[in-house]
Backbone as numpy.savetxt, mean C-alpha at the origin, in Angstrom:
# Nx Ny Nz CAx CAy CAz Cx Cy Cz
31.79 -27.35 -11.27 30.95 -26.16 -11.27 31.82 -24.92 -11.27
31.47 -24.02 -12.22 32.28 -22.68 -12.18 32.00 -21.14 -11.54
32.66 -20.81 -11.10 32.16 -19.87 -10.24 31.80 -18.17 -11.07
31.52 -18.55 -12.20 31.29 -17.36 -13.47 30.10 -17.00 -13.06
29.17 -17.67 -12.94 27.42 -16.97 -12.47 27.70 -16.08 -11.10
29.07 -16.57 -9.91 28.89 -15.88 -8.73 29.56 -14.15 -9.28
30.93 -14.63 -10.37 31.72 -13.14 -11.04 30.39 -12.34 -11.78
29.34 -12.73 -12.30 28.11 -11.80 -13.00 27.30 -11.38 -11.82
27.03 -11.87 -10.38 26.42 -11.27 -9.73 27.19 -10.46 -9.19
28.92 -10.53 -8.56 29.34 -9.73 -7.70 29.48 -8.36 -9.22
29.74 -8.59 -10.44 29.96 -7.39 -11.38 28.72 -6.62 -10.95
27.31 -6.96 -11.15 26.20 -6.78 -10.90 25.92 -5.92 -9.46
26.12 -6.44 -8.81 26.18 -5.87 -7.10 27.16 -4.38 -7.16
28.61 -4.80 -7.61 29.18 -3.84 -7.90 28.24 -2.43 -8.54
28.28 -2.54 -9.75 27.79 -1.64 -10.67 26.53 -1.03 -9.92
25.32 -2.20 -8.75 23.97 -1.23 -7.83 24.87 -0.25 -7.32
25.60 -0.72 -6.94 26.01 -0.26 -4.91 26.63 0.83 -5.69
27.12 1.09 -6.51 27.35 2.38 -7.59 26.49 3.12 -7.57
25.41 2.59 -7.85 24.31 3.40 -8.54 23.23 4.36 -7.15
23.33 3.19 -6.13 22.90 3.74 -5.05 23.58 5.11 -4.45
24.48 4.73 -4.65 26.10 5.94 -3.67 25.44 7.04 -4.36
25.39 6.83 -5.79 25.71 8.54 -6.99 24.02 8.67 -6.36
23.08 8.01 -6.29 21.49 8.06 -5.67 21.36 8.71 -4.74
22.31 8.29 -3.46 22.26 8.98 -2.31 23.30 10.66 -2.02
24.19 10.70 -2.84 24.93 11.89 -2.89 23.99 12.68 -4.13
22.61 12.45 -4.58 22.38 13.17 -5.68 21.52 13.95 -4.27
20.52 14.95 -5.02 19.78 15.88 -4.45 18.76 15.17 -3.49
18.32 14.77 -2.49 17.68 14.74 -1.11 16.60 14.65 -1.42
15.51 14.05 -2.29 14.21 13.74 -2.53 13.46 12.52 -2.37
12.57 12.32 -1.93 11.38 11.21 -1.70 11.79 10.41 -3.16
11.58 10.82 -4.11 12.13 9.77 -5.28 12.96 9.13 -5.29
14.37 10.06 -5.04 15.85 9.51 -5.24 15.64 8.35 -4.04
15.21 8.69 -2.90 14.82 7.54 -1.19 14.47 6.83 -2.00
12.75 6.07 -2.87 12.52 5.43 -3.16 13.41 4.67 -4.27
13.87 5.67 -5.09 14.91 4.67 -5.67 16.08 4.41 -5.53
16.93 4.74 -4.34 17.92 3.80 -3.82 17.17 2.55 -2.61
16.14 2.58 -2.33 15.55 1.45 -1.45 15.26 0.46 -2.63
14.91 0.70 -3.74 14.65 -0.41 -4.92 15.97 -1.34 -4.75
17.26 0.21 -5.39 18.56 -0.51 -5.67 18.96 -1.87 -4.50
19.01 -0.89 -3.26 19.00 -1.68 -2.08 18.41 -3.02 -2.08
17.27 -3.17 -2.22 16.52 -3.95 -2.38 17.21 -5.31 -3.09
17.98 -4.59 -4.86 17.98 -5.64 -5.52 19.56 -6.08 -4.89
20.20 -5.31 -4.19 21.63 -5.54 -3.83 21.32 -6.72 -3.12
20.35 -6.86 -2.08 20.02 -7.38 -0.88 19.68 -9.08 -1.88
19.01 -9.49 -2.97 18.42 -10.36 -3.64 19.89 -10.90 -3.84
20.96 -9.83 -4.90 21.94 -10.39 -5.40 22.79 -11.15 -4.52
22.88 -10.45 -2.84 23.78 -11.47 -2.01 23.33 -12.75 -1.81
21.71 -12.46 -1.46 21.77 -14.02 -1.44 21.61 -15.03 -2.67
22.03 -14.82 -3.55 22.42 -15.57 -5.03 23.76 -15.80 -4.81
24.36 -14.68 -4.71 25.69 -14.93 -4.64 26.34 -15.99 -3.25
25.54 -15.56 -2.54 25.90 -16.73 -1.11 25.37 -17.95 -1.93
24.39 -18.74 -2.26 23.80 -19.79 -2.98 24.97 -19.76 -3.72
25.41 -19.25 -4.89 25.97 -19.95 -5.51 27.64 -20.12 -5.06
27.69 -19.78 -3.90 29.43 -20.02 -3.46 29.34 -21.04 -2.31
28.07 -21.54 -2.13 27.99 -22.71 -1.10 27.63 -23.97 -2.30
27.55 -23.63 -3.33 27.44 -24.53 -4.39 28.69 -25.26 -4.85
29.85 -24.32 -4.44 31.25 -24.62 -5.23 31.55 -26.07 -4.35
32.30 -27.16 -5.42 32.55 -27.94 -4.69 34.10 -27.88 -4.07
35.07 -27.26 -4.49 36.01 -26.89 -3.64 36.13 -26.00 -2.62
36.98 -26.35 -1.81 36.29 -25.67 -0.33 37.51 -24.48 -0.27
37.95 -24.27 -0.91 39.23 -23.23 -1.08 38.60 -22.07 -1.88
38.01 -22.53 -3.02 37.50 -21.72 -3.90 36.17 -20.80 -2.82
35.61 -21.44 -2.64 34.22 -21.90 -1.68 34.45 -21.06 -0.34
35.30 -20.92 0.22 35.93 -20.08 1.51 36.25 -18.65 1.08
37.11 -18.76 -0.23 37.18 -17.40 -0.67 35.84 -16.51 -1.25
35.28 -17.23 -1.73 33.95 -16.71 -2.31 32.65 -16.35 -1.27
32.76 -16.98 0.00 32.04 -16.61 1.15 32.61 -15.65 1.53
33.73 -15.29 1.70 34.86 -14.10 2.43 34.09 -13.02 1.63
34.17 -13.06 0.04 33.84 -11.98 -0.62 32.33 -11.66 -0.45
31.50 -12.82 -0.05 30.06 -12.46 0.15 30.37 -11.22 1.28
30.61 -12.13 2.45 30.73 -11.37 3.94 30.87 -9.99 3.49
32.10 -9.30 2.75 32.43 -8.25 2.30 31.62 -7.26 1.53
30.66 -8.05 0.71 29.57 -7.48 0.45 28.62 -7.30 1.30
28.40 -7.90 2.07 26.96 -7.72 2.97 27.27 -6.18 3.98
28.95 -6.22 4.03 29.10 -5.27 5.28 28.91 -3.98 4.50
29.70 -3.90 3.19 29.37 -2.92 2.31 27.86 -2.10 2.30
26.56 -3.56 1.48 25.29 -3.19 1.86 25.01 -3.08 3.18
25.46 -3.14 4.38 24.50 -2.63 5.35 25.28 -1.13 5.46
26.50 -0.53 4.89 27.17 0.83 5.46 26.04 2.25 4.24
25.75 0.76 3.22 24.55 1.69 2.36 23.61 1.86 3.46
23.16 0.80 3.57 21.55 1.07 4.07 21.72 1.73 5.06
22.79 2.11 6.28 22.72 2.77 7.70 22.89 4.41 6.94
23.80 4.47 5.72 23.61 5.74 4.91 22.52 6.24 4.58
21.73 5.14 3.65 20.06 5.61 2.82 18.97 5.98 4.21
19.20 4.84 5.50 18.37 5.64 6.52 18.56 6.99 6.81
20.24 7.05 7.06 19.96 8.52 8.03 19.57 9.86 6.76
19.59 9.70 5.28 19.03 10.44 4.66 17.61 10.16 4.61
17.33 8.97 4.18 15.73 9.12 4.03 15.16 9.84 5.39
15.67 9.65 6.53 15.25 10.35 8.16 14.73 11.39 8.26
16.32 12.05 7.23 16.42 13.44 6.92 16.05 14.18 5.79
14.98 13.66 4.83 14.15 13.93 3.97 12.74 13.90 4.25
12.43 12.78 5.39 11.33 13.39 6.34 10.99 14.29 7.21
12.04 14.54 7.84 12.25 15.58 8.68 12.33 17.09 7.82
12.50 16.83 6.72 12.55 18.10 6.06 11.02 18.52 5.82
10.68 17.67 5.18 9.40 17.28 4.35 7.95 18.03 5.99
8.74 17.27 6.91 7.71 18.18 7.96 8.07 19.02 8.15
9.02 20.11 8.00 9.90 21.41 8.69 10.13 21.68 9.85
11.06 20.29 9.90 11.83 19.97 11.38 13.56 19.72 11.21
13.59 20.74 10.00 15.26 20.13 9.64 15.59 20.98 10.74
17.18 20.12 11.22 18.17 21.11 12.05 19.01 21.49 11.52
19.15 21.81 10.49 20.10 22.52 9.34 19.66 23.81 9.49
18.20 24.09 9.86 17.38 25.57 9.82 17.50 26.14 11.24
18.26 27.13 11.17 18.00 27.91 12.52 18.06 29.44 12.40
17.62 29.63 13.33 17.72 31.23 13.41 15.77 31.82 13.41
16.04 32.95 13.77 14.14 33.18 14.12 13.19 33.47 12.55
14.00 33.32 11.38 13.17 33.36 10.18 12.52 32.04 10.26
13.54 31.07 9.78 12.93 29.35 10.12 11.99 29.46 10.79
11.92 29.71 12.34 11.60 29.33 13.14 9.70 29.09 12.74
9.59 30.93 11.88 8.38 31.45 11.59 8.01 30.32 10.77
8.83 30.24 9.57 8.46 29.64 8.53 7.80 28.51 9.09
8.45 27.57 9.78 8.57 25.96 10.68 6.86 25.82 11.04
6.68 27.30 11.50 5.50 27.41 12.64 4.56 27.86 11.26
4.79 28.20 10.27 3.65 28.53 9.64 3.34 27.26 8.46
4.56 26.59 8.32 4.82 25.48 7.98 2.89 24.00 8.62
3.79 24.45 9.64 2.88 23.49 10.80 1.39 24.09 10.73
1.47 25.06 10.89 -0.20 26.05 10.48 -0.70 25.54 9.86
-0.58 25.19 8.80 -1.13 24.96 7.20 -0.97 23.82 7.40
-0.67 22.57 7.74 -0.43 21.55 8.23 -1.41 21.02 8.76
-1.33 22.06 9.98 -2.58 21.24 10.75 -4.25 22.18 10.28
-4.19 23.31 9.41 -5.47 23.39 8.94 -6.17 21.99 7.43
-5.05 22.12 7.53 -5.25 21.78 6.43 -5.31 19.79 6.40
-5.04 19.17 7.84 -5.36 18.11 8.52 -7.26 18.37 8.79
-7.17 19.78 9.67 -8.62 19.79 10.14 -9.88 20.01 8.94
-9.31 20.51 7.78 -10.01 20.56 6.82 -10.51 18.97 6.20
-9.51 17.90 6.74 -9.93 16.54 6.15 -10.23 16.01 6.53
-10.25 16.87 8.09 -10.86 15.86 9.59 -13.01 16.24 9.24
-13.31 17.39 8.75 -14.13 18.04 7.95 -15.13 17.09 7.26
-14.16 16.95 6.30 -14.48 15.60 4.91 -14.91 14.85 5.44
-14.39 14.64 5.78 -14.24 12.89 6.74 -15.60 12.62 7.53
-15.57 13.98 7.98 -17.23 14.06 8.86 -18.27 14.17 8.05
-17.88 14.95 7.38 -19.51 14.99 6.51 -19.89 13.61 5.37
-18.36 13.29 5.27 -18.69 11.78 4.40 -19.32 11.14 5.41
-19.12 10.69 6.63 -20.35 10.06 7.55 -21.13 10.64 7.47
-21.25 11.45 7.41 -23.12 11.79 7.63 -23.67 11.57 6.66
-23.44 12.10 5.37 -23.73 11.71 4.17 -23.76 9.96 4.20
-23.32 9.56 4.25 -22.98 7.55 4.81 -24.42 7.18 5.70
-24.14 7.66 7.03 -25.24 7.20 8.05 -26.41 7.97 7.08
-26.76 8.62 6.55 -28.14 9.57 5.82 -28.66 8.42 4.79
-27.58 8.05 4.05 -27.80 7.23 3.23 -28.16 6.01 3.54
-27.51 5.29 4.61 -27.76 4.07 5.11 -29.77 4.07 5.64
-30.11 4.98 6.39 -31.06 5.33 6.75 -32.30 4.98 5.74
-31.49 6.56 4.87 -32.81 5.68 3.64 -33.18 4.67 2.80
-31.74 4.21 2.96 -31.76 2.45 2.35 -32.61 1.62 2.89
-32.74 1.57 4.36 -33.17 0.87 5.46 -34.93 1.25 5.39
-35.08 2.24 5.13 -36.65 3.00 4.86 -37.11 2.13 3.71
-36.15 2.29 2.44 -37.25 1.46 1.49 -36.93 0.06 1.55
-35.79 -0.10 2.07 -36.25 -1.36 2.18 -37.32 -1.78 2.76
-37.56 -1.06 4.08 -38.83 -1.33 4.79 -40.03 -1.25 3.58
-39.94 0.14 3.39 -41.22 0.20 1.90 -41.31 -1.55 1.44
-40.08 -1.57 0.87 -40.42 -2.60 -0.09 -40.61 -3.93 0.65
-40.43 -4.16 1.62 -41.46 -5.49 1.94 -42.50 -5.08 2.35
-43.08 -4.22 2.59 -44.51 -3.85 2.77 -45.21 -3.90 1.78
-44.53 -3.32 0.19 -45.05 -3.98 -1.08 -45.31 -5.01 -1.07
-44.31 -5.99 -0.86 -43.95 -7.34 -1.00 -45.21 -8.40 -0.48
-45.36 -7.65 1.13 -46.93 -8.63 1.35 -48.43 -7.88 0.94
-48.39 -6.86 0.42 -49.41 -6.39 -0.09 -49.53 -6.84 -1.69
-48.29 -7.04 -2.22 -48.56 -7.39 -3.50 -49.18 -9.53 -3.45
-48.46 -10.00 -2.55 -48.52 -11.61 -1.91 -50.15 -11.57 -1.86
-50.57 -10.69 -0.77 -52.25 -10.87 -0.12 -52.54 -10.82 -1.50
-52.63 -9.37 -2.31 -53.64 -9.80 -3.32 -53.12 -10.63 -4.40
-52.11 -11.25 -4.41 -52.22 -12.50 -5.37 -52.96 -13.46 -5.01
-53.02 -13.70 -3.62 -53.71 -14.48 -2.63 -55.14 -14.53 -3.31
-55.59 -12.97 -3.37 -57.21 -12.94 -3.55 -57.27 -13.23 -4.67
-56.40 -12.64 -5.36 -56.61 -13.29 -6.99 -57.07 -14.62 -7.37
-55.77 -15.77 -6.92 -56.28 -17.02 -6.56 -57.47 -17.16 -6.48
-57.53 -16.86 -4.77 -59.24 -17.03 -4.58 -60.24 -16.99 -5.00
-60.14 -15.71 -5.78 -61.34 -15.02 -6.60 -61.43 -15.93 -8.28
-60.30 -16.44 -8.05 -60.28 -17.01 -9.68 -60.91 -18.81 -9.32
-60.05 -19.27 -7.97 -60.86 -20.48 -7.40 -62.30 -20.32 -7.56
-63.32 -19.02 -7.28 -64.30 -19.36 -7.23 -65.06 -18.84 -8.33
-64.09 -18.25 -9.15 -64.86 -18.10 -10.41 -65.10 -19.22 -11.25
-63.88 -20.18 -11.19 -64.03 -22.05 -12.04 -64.97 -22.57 -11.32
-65.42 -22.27 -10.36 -66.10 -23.36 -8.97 -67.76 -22.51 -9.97
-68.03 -21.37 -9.61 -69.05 -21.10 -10.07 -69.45 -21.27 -11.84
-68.47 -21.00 -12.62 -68.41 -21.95 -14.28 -68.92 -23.43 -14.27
-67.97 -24.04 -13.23 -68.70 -25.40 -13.05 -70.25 -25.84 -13.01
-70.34 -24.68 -11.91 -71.56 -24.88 -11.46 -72.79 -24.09 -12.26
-72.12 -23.25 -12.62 -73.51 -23.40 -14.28 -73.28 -24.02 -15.61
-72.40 -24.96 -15.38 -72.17 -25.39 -16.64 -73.17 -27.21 -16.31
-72.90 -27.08 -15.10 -73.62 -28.51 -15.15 -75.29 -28.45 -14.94
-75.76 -27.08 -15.14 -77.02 -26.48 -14.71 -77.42 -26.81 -16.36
């Protein structure tokens, strides 16, 4: 068995963990986060291929070195991922206007007017939210009404089929009975 499929994943791994770095040193956005957590992601798939296929080797020399180089990768991907956290952290923290990069009493305003609009604009959906129940329970209500209606149809339309019957029972009953007259 040759260890060429483990050299296309570590080229592979190589070339993410690239792509992540230039990801995470690019500009500080919710996108760039989501797409170095992809990269991450696929780095994280490739080790364990690459571990599989170096516990595959049947020489144990070859096989020792090729685990060494896993190990080396894994420590690599976790110095990403303890990186991509403390930015993604700090792309949330922005995103609410709680960076500590901002100081001084302009921020401070901004932060607080930041949060203003924040939370009106929470209570505006807290709003929605209410009147979609009511609108909901209003609706449920009148559902519940015709339904009521409609089985009240239901045995009023039953009774007089009932009489119908009946009335038609004794209309054959009385045919009979002048027919044998």
């Amino acid at each position: 068995m040759s260890s060429i499929p483990f050299e296309r994943y570590d080229d592979e791994f190589r070339t993410l963990t690239e792509q992540v770095q230039d990801s995470l040193q690019k500009e500080s956005s919710p996108q760039n986060i989501k797409y170095s957590s992809s990269l991450l992601s696929q780095c994280d798939d490739l080790i364990k291929q690459m571990a599989v296929e170096a516990r595959g080797v049947p020489d144990a020399s070859t096989k020792k070195e090729l685990l060494k180089k896993v190990k080396e990768c894994k420590a690599q991907l976790q110095s990403l991922k303890d990186e991509h956290s403390k930015i993604s952290s700090k792309v949330d923290r922005e995103s609410l206007g709680l960076s500590s990069s901002s100081k001084g009493g302009g921020s401070h305003d901004n932060r607080k007017e930041r949060l203003l609009q924040t939370e009106n604009s929470l209570n505006k959906q807290n709003d929605t939210l209410e009147n979609a129940r009511r609108v909901m329970a209003d609706t449920e209500n009148v559902a519940l009404e015709i339904t009521t209606e409609l089985g009240r149809n239901r045995e009023t339309l039953e009774s007089a089929h009932g009489r119908v019957r009946e009335v038609s029972g004794l209309t054959n009953r009385a045919r009979r009975i002048l027919q044998s007259m």
